[in-house]
PDB file of C-alpha atoms in Angstrom:
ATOM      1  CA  UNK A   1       0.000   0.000   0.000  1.00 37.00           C
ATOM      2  CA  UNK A   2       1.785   3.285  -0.810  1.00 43.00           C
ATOM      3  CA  UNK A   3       0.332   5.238   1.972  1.00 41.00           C
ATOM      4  CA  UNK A   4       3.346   5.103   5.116  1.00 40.00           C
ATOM      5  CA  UNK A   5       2.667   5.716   8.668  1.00 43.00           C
ATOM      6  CA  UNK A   6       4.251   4.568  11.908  1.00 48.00           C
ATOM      7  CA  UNK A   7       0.866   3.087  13.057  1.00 65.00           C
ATOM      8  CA  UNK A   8      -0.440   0.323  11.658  1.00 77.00           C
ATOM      9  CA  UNK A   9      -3.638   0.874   9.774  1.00 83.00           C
ATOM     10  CA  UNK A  10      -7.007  -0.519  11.273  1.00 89.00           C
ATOM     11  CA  UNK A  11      -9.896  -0.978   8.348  1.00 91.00           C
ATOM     12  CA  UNK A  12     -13.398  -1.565  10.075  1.00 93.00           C
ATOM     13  CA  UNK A  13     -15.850  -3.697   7.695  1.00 93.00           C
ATOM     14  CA  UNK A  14     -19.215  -4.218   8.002  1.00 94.00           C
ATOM     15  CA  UNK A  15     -19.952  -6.528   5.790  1.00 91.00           C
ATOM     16  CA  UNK A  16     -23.368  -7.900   4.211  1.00 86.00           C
ATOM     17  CA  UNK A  17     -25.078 -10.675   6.308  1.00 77.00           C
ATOM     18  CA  UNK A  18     -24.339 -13.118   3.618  1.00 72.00           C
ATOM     19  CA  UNK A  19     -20.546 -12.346   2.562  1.00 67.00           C
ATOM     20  CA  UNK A  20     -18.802 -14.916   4.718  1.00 51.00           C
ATOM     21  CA  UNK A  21     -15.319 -13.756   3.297  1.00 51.00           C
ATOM     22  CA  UNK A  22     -13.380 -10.972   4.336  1.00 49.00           C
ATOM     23  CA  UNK A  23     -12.564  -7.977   1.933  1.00 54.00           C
ATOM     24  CA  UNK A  24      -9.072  -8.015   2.920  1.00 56.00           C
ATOM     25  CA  UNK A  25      -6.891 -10.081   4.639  1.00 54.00           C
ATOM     26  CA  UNK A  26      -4.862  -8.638   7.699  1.00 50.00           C
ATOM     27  CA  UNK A  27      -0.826  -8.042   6.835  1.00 55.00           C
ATOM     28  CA  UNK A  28       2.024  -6.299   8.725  1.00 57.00           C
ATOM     29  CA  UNK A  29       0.894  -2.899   7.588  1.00 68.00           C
ATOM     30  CA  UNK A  30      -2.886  -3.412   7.941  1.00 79.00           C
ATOM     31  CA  UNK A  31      -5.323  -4.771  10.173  1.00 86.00           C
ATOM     32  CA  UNK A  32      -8.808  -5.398   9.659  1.00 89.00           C
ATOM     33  CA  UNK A  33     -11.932  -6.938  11.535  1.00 91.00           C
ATOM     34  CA  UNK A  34     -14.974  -7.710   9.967  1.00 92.00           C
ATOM     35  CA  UNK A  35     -18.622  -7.453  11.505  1.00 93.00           C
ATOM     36  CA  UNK A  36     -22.202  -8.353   9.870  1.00 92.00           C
ATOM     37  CA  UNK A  37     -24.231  -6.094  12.078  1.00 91.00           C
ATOM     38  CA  UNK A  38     -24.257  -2.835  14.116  1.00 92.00           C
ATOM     39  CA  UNK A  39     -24.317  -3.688  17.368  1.00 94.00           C
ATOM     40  CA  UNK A  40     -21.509  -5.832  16.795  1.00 94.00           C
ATOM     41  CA  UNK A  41     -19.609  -3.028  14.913  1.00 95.00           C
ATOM     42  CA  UNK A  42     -20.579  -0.801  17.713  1.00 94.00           C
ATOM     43  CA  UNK A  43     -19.301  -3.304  20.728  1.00 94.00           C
ATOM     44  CA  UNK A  44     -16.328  -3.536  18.896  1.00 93.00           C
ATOM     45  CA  UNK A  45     -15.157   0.203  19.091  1.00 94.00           C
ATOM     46  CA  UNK A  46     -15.478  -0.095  22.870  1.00 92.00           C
ATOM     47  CA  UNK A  47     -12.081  -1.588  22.287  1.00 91.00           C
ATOM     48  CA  UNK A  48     -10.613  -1.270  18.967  1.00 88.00           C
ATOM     49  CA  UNK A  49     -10.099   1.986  16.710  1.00 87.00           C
ATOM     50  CA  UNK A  50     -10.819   2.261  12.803  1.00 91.00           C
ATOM     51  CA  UNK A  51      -9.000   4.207  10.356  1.00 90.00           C
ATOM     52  CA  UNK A  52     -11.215   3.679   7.847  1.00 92.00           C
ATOM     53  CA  UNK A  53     -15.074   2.439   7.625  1.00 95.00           C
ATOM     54  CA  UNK A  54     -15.803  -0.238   4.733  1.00 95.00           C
ATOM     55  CA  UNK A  55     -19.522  -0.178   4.601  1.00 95.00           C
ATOM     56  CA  UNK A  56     -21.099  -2.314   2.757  1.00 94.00           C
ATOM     57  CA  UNK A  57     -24.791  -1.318   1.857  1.00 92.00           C
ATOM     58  CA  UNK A  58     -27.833  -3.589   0.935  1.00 83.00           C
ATOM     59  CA  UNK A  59     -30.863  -3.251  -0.782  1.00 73.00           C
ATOM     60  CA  UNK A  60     -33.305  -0.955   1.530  1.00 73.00           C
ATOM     61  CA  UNK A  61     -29.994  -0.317   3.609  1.00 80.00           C
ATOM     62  CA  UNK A  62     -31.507   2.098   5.384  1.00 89.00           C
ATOM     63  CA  UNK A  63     -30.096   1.394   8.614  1.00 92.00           C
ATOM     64  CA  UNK A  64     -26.706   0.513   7.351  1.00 94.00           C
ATOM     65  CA  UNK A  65     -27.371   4.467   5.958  1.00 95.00           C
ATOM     66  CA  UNK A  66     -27.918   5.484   9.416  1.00 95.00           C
ATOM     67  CA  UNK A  67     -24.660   3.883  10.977  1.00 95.00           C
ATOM     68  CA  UNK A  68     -22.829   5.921   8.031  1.00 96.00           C
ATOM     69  CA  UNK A  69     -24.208   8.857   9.777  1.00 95.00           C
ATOM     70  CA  UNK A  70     -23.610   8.074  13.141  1.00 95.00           C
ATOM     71  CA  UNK A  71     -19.951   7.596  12.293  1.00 95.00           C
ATOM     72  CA  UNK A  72     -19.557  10.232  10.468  1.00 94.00           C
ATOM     73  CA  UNK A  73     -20.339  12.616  13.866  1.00 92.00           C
ATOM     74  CA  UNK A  74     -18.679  10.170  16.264  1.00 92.00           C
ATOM     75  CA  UNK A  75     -15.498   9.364  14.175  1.00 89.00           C
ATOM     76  CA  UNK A  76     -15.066  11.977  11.872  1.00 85.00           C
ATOM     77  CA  UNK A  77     -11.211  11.764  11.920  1.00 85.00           C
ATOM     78  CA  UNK A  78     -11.953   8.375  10.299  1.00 91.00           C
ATOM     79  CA  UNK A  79     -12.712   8.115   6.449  1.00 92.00           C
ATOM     80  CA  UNK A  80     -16.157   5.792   5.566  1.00 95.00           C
ATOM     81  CA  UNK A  81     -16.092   4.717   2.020  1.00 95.00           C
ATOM     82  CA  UNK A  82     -19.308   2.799   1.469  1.00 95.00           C
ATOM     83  CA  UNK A  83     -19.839  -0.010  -1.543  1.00 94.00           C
ATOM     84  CA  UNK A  84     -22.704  -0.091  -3.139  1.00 92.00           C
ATOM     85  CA  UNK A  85     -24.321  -3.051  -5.533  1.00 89.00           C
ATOM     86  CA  UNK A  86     -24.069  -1.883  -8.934  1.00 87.00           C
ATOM     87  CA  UNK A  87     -26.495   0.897 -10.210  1.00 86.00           C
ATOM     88  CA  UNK A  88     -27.750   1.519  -6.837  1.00 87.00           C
ATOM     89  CA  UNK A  89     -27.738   5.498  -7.098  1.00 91.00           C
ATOM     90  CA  UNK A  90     -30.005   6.509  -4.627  1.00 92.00           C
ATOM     91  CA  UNK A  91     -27.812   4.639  -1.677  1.00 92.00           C
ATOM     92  CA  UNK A  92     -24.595   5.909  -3.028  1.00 93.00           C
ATOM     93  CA  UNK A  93     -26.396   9.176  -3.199  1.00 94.00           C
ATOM     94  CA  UNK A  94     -27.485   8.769   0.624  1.00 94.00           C
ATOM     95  CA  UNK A  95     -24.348   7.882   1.961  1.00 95.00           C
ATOM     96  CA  UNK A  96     -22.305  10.652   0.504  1.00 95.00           C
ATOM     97  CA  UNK A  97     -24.709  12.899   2.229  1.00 96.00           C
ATOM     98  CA  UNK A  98     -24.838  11.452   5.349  1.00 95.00           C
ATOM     99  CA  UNK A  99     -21.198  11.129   5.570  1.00 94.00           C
ATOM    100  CA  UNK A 100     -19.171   8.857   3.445  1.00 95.00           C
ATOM    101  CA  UNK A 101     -16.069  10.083   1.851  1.00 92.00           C
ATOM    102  CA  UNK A 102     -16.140   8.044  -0.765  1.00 93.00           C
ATOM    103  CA  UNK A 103     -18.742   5.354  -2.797  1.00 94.00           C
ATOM    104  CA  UNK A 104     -17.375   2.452  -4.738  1.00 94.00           C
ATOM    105  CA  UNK A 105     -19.762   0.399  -7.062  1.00 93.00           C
ATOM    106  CA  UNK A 106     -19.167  -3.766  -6.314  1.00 89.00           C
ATOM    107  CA  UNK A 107     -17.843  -5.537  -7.461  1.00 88.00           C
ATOM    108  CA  UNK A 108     -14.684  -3.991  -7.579  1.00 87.00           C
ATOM    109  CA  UNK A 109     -10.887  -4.846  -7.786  1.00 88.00           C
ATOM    110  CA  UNK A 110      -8.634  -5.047  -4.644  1.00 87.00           C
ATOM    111  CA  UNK A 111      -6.334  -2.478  -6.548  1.00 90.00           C
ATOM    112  CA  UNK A 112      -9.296   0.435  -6.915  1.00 91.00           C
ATOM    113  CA  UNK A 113     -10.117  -0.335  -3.032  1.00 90.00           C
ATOM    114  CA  UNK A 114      -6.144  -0.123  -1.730  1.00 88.00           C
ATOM    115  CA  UNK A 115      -6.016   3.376  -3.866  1.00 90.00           C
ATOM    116  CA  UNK A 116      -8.931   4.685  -2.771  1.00 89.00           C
ATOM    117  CA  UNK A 117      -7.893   3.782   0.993  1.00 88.00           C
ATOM    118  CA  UNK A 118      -4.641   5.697   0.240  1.00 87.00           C
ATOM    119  CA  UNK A 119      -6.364   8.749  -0.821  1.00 86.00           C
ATOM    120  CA  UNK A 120      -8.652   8.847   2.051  1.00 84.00           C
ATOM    121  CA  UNK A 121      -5.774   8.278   4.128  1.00 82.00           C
ATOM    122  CA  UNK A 122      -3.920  10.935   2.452  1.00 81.00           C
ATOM    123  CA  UNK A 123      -6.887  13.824   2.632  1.00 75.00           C
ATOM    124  CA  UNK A 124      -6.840  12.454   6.600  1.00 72.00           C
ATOM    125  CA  UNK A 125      -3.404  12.922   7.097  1.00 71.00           C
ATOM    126  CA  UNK A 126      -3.845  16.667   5.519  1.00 62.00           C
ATOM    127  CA  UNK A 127      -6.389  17.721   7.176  1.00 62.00           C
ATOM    128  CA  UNK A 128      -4.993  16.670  10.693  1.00 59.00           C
ATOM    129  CA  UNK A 129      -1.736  18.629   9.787  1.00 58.00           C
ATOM    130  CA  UNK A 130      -4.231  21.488   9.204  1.00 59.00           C
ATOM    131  CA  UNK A 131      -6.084  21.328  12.648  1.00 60.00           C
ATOM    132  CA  UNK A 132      -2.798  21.024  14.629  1.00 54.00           C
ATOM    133  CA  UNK A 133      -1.254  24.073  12.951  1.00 57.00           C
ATOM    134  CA  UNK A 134      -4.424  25.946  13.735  1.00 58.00           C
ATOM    135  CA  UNK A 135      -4.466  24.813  17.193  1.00 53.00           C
ATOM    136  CA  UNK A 136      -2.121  27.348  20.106  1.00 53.00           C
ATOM    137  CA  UNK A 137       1.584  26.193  20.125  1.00 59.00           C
ATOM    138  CA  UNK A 138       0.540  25.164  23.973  1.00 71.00           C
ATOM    139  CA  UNK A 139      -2.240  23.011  23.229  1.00 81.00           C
ATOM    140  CA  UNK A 140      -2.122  18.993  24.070  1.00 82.00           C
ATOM    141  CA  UNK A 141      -4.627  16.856  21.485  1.00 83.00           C
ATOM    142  CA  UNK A 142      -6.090  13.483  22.821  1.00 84.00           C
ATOM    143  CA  UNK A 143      -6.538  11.125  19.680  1.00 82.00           C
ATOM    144  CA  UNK A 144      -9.836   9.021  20.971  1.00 81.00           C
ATOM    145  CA  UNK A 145      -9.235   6.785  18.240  1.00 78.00           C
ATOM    146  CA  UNK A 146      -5.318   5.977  18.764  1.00 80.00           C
ATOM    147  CA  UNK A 147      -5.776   6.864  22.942  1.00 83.00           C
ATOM    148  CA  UNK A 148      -2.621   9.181  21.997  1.00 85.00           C
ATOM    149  CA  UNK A 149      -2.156  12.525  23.716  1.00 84.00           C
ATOM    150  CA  UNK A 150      -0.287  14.824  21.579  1.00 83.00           C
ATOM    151  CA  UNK A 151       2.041  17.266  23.087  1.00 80.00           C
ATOM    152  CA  UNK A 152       2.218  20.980  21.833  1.00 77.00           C
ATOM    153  CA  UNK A 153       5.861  19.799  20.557  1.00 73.00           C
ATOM    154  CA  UNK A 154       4.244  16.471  18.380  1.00 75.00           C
ATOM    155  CA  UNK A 155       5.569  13.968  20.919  1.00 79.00           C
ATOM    156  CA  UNK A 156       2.755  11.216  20.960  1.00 81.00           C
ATOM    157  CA  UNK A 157       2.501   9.059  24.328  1.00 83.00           C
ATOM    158  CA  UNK A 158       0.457   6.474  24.272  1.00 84.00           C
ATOM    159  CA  UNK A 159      -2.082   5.879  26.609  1.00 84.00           C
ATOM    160  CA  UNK A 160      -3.282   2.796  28.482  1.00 85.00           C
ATOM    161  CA  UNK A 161      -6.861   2.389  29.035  1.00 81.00           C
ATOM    162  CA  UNK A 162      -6.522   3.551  32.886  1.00 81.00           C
ATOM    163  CA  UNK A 163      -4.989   6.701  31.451  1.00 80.00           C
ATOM    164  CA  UNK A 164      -6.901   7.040  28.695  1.00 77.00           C
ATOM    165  CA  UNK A 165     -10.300   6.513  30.913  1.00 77.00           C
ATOM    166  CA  UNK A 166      -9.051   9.142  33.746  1.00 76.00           C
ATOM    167  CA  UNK A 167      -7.705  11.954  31.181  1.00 74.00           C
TER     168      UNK A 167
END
């Protein structure tokens, strides 16, 4: 993947109730977990973060719509790229609106899905530079999705959940 970062990358799929195999397989410079519903998805961020949000959206997805939304307000340093069956308009329509960075029409090659990761990755990675240079040289940042506090010199220290919980 040409996108580099000391961190190794967390993909959260939610997958259709029927797709029994997983988009992509876990490596040494990503790590994914896959879920078929939203309460697991949502149990599963108790404890894990996600990078990026691989939706995957249904016919009559409207509730898979409404998670898209949700994490859009409650994780909106993470990118949501939602896949849509083919010609399904109105849904791809929907999700952009409610949220998703990006809408890719299945199926679709591994190689279009790795790029369009990297450029989500990449507008991330921008627009966090952006928010710490507008933020006072004396502020600390708490990443909720890394539990990383950020000193006003850059120094991440990362936090373990005692920390993270009392801070």
């Amino acid at each position: 993947m040409p996108h580099t970062t000391p961190e190794k990358l967390t993909i959260a799929i939610l997958a259709a109730e029927n797709n029994t195999s997983p988009w992509m397989a876990s490596s040494t410079l990503v790590d994914t977990w896959t879920v078929h519903n939203a309460e697991n998805l949502y149990k599963h961020l108790l404890t894990n973060k996600a990078d990026i949000f691989l939706i995957e959206l249904e016919a009559n997805s409207d509730k898979r719509l409404e998670i898209i939304a949700h994490l859009a307000n409650t994780y909106s340093e993470s990118a949501i790229i939602a896949l849509c069956q083919h010609g399904d308009n109105r849904s791809a329509i929907n999700a952009l609106q409610l949220g998703a960075e990006r809408c890719l029409y299945q199926p679709l090659s591994e190689e279009l899905l790795v790029l369009n990761i990297d450029k989500a990755l990449q507008k991330q990675a921008h627009s966090l530079a952006n928010k710490v240079a507008e933020n006072d040289a004396g502020t600390w940042l708490l990443d909720l999705q890394r539990w990383t506090l950020v000193s006003p010199a850059k120094l991440k220290l990362k936090l373990t959940e005692k920390e993270f919980l009392f801070i």
